[in-house]
PDB file of C-alpha atoms in Angstrom:
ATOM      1  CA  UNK F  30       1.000  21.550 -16.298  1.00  0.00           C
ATOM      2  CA  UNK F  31      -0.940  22.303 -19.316  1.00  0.00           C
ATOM      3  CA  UNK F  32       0.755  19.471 -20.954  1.00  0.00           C
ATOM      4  CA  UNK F  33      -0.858  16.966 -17.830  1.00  0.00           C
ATOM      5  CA  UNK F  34      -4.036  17.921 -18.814  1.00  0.00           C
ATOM      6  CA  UNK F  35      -4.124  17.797 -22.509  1.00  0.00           C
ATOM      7  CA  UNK F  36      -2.646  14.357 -22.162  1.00  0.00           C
ATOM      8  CA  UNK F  37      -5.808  13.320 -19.516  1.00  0.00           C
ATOM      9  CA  UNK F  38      -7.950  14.483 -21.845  1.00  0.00           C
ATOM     10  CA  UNK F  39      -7.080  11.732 -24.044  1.00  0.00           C
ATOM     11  CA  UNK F  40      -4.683  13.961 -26.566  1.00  0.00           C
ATOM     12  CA  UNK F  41      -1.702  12.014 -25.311  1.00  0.00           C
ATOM     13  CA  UNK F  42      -2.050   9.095 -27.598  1.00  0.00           C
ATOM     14  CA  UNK F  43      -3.551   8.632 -31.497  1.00  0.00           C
ATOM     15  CA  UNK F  44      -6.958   7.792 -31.920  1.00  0.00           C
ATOM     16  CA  UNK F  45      -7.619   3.804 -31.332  1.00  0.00           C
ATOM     17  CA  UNK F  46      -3.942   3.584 -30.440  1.00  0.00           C
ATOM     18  CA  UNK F  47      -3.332   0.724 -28.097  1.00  0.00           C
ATOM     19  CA  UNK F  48      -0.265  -0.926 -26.484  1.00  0.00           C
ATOM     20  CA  UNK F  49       0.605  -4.222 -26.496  1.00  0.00           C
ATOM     21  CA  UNK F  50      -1.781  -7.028 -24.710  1.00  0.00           C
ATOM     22  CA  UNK F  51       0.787  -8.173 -21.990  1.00  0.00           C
ATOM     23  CA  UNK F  52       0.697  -9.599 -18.680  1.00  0.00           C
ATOM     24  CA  UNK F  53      -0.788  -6.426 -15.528  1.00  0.00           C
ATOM     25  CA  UNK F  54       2.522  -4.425 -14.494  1.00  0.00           C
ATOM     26  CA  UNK F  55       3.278  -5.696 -10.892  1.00  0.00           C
ATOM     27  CA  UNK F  56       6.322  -3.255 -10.157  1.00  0.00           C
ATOM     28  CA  UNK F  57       6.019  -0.869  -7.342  1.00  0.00           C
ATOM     29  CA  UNK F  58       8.725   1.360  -8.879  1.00  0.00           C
ATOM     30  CA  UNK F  59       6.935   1.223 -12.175  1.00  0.00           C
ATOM     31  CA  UNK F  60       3.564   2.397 -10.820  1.00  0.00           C
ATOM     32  CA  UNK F  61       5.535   5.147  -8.806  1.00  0.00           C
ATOM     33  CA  UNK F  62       7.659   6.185 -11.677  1.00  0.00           C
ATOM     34  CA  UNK F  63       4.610   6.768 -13.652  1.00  0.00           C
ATOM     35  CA  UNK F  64       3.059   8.858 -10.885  1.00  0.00           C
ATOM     36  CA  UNK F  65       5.751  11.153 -11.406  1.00  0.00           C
ATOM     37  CA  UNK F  66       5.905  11.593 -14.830  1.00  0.00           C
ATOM     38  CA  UNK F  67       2.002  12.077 -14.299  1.00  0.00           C
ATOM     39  CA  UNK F  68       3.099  14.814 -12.095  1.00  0.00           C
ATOM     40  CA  UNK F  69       5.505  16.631 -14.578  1.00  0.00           C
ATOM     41  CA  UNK F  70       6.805  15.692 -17.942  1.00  0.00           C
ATOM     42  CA  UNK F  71      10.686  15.191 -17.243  1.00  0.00           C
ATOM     43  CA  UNK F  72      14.270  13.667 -18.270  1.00  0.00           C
ATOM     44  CA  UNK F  73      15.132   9.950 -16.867  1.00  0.00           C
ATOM     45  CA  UNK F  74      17.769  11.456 -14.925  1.00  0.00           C
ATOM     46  CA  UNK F  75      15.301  14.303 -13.578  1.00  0.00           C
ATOM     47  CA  UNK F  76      13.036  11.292 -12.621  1.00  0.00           C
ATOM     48  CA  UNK F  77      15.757   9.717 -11.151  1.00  0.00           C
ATOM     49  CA  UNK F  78      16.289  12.354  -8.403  1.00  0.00           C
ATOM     50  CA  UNK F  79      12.702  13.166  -7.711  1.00  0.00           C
ATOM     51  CA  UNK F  80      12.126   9.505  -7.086  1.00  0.00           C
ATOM     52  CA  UNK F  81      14.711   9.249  -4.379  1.00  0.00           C
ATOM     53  CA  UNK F  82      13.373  12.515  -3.041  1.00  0.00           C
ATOM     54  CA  UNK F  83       9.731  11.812  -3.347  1.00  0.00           C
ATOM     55  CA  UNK F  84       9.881   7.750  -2.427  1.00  0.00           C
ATOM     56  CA  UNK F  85      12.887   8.421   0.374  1.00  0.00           C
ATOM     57  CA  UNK F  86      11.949   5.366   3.027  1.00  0.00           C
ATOM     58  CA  UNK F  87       9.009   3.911   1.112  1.00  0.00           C
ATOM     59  CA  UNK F  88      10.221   2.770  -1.956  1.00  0.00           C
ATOM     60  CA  UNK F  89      14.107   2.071  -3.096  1.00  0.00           C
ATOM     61  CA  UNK F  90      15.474   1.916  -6.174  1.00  0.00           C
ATOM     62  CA  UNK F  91      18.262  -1.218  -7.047  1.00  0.00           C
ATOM     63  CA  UNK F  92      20.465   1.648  -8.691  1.00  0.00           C
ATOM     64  CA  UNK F  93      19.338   4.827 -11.108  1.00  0.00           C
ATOM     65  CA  UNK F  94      19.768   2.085 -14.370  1.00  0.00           C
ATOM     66  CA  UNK F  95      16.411   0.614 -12.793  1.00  0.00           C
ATOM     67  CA  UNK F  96      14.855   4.097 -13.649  1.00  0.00           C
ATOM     68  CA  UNK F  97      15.674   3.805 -17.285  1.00  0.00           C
ATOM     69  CA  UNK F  98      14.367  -0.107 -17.282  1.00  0.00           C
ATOM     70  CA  UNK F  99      11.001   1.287 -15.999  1.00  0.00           C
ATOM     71  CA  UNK F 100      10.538   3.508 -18.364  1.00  0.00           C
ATOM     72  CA  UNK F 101      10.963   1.441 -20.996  1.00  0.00           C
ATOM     73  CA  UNK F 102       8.819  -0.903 -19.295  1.00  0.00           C
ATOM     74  CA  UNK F 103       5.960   1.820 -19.214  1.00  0.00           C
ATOM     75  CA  UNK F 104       7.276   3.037 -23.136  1.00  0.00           C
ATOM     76  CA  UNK F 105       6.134  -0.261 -23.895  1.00  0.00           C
ATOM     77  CA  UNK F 106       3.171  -0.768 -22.512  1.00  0.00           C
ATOM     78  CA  UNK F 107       2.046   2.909 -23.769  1.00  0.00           C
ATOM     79  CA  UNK F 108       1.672   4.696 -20.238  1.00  0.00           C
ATOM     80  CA  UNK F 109       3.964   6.962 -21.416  1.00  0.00           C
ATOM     81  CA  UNK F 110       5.545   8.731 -24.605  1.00  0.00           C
ATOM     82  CA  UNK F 111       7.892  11.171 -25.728  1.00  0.00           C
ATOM     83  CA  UNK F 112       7.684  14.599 -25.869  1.00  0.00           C
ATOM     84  CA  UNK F 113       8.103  15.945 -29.072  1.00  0.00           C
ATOM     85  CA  UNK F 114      11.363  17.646 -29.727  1.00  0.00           C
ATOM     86  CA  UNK F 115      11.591  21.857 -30.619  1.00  0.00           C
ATOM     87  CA  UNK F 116      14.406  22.579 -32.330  1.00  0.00           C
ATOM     88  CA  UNK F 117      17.951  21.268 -33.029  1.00  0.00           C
ATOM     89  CA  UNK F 118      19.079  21.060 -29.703  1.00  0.00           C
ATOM     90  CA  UNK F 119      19.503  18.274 -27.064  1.00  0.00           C
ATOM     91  CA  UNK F 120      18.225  15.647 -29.122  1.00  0.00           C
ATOM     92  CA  UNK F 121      20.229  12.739 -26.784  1.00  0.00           C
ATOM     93  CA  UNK F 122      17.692  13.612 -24.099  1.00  0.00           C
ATOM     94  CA  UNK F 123      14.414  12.185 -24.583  1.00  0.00           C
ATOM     95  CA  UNK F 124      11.419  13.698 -22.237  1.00  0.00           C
ATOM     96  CA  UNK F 125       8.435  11.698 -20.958  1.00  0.00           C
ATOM     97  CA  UNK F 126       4.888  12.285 -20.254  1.00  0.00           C
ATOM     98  CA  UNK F 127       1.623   9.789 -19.694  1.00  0.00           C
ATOM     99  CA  UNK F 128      -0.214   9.160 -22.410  1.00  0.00           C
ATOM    100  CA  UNK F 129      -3.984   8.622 -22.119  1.00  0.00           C
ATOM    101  CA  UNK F 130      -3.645   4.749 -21.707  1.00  0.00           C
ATOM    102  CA  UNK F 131      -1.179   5.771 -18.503  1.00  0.00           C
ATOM    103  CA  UNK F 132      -3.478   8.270 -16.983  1.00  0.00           C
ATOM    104  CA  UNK F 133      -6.528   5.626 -17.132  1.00  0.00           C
ATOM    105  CA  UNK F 134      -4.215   2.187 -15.610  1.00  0.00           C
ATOM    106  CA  UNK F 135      -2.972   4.811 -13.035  1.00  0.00           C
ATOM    107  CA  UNK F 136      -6.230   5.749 -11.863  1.00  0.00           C
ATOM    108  CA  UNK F 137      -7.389   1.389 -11.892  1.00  0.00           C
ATOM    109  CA  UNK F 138      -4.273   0.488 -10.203  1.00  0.00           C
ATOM    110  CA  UNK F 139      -4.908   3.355  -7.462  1.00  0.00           C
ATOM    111  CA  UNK F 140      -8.491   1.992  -6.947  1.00  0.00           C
ATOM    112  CA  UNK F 141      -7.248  -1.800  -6.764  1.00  0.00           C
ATOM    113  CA  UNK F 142      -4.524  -0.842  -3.954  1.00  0.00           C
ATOM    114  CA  UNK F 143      -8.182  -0.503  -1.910  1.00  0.00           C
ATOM    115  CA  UNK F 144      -8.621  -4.494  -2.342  1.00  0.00           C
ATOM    116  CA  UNK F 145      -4.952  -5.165  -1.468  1.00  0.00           C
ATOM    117  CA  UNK F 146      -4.610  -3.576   1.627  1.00  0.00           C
ATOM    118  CA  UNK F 147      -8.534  -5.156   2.800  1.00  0.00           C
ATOM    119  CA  UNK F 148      -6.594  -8.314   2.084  1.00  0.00           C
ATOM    120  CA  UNK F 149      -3.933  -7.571   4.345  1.00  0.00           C
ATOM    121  CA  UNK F 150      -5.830  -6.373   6.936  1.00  0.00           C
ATOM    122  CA  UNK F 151      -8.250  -9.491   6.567  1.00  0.00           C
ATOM    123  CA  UNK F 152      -5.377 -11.802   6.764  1.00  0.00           C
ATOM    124  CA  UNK F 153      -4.074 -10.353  10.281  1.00  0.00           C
ATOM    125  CA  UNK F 154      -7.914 -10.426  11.512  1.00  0.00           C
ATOM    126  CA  UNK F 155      -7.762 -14.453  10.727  1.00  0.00           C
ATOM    127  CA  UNK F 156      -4.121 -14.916  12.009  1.00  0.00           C
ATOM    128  CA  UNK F 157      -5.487 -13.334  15.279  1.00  0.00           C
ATOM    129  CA  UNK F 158      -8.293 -15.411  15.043  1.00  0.00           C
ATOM    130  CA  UNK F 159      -6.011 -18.662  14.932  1.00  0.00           C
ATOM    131  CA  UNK F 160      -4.914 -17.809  18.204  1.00  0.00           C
ATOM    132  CA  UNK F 161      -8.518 -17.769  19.999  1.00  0.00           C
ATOM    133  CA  UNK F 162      -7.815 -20.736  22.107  1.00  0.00           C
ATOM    134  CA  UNK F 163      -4.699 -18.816  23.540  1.00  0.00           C
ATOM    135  CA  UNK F 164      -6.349 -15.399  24.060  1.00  0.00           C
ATOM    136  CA  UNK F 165      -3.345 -14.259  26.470  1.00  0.00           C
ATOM    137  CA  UNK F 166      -0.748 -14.385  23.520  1.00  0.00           C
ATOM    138  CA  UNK F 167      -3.304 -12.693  21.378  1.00  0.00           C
ATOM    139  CA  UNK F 168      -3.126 -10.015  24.256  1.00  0.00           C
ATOM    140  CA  UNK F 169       0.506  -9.629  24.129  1.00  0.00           C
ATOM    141  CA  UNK F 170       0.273  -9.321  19.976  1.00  0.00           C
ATOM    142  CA  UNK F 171      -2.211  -7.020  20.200  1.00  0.00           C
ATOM    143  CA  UNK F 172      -0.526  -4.699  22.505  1.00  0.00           C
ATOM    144  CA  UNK F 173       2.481  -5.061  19.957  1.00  0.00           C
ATOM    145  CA  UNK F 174       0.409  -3.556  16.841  1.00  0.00           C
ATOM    146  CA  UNK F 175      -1.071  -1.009  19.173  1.00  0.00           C
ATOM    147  CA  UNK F 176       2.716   0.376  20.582  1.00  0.00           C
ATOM    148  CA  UNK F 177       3.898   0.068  16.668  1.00  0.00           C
ATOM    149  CA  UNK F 178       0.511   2.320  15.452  1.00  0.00           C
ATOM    150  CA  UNK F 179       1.296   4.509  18.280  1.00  0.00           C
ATOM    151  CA  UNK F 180       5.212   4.984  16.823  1.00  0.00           C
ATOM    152  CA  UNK F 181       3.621   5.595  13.347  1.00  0.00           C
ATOM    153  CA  UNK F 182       1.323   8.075  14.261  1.00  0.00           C
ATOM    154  CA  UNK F 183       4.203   9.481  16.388  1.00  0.00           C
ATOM    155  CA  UNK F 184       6.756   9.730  13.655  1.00  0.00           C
ATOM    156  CA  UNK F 185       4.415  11.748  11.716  1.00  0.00           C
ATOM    157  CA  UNK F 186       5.606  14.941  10.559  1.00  0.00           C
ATOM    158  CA  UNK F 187       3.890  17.952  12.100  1.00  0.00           C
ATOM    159  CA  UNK F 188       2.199  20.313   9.981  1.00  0.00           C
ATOM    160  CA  UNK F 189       5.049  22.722  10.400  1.00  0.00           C
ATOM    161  CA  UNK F 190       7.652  21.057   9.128  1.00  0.00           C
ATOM    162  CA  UNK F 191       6.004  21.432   5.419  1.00  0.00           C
ATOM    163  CA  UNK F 192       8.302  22.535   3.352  1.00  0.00           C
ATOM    164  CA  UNK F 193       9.591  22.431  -0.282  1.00  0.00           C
ATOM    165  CA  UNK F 194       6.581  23.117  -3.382  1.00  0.00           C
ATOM    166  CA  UNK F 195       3.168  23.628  -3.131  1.00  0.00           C
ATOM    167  CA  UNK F 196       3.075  19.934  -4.515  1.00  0.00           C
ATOM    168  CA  UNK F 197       5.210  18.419  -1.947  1.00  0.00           C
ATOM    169  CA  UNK F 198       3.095  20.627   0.779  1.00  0.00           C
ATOM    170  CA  UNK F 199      -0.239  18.826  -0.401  1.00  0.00           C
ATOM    171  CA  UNK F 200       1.561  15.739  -0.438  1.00  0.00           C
ATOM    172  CA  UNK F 201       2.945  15.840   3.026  1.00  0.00           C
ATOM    173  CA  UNK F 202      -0.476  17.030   3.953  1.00  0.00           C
ATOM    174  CA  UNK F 203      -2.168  14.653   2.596  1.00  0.00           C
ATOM    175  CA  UNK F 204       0.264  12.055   4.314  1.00  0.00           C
ATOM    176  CA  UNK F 205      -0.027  13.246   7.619  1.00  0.00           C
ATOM    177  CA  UNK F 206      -4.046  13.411   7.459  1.00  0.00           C
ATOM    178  CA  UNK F 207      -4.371   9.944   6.011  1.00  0.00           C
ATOM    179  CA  UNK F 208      -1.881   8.651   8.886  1.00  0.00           C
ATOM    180  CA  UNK F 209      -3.711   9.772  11.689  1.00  0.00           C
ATOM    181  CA  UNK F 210      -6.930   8.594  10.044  1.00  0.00           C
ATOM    182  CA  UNK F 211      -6.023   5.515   9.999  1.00  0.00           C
ATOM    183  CA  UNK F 212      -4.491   4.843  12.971  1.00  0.00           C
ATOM    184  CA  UNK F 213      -7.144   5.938  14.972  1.00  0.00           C
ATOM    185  CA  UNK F 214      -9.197   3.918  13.346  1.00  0.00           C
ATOM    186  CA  UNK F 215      -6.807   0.902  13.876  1.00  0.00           C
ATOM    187  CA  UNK F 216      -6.489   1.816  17.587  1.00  0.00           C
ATOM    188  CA  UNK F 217     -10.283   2.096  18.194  1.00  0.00           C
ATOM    189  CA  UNK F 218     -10.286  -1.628  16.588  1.00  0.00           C
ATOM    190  CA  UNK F 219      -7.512  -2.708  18.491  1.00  0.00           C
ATOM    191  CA  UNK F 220      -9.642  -1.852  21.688  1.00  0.00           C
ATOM    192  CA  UNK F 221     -12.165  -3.474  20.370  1.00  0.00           C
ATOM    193  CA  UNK F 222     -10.341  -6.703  19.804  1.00  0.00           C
ATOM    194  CA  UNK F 223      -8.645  -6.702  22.432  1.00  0.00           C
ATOM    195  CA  UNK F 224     -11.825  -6.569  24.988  1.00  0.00           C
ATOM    196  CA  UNK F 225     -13.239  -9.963  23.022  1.00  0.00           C
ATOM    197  CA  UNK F 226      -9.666 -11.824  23.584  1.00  0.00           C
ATOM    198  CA  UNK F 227     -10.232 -10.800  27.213  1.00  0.00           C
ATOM    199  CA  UNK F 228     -13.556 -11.919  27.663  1.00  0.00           C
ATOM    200  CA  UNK F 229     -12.649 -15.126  26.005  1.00  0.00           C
ATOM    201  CA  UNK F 230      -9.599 -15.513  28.572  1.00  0.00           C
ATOM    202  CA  UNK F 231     -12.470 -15.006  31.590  1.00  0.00           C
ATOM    203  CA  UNK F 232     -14.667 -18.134  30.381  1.00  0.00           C
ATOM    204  CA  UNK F 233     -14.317 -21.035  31.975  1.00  0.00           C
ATOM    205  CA  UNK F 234     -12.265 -23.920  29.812  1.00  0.00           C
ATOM    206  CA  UNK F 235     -15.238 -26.575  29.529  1.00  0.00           C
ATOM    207  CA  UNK F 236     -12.961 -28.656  27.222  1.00  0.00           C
ATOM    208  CA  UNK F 237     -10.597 -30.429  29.646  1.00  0.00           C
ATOM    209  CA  UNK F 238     -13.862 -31.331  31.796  1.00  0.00           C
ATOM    210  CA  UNK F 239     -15.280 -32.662  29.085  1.00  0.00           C
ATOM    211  CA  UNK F 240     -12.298 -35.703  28.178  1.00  0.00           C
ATOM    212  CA  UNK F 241     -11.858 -35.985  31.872  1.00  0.00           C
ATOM    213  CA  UNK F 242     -15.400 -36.861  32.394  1.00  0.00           C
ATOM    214  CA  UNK F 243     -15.312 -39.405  29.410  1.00  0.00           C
ATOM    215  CA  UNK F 244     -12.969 -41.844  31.360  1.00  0.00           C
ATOM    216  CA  UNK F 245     -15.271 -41.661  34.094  1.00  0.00           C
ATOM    217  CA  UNK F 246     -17.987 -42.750  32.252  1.00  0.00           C
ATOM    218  CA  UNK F 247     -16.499 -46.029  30.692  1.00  0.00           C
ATOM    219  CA  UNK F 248     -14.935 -47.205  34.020  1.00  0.00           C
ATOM    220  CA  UNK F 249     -18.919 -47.257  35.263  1.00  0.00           C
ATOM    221  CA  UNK F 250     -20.102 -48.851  31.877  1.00  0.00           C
ATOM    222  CA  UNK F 251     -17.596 -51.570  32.698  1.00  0.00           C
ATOM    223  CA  UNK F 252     -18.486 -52.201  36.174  1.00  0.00           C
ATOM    224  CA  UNK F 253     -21.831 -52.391  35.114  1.00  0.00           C
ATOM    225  CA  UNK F 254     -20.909 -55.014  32.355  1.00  0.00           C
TER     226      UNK F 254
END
């Protein structure tokens, strides 16, 4: 733990050390990788194992080589380094830990995850929008997202089935409290929604009266001709 905190206090990399320009690391299983080894210092095939314990369901790894091409993918851009070696022993294992750099594009990519899932939630908001002239299927999606918020919230675990470390414990509780959160704020929109699609199917439709009276009209101005 000590080591964590030297490193985000900047010790973890040279003074004016920087890694290579490059294009921005896209890679789910990158970003999560890192957040482990920001966790703990540990082996690749340590980090290996608590990724498919930590990630089970959210995020899957290919195989456990993918592990060792993310972290040379992170070596390289200098999110993480090796810990120096004591001793003779066990020099075929090499042990990881963020550097600096990784504790700072952690913390950006963290805050930009904020913007992604606005843009998510803004795209559904216009998809449901594209279906204001048929406010009856919007209805019938609507109560769809509502039953599958109500199966998240449902499949949440309960506070006491915590178990495992004291990091694992925050994690899960942290899970569980950001789960219901959310979904009762989705739900209270969903109500919400769902009252302006009704009150959109109550109005009268104007539109067919409109072209219908439009025939009308001509068949007088040629009479009148």
């Amino acid at each position: 733990m000590e080591e964590g905190r030297d490193v985000a206090m900047g010790q973890g990399m040279g003074t004016g050390q920087q890694a290579p320009a490059g294009p921005p690391m896209r890679s789910v299983v990158n970003w999560a990788l890192l957040g482990l080894v920001i966790e703990r210092p540990s082996y690749a095939y340590e980090l290996a194992r608590r990724f498919e314990r930590t990630y089970d369901g959210a995020i899957a790894l290919s195989s456990v080589s993918h592990i060792y091409t993310a972290l040379a993918n992170l070596r390289e851009r200098g999110f993480i380094e090796d810990v120096p070696l004591e001793g003779r022993g066990a020099r075929s294992k090499r042990r990881y830990r963020a550097s600096g750099r990784g504790f700072e594009e952690h913390a950006r990519w963290l805050i930009g995850s904020v913007g992604e899932d606005r843009c998510h939630q803004r795209i559904l908001i216009v998809q449901l929008g594209a279906l204001a002239r048929y406010p009856e299927r919007a209805i019938a999606v609507l109560n769809s997202y509502e039953q599958a918020c109500l199966a998240e919230l449902a499949a949440a675990p309960a506070a006491a089935e915590e178990q495992g470390p004291g990091v694992i414990r925050l994690v899960a509780r942290l899970a569980r409290e950001e789960t219901q959160l959310r979904i009762a704020a989705k739900l209270a929109w969903v109500q919400y929604v769902r009252q302006e699609f009704m009150r959109l199917a109550e109005e009268p439709v104007r539109a067919p009266a409109r072209r219908q009276a439009l025939p009308e009209r001509a068949t007088r101005a040629r009479r009148a001709a």
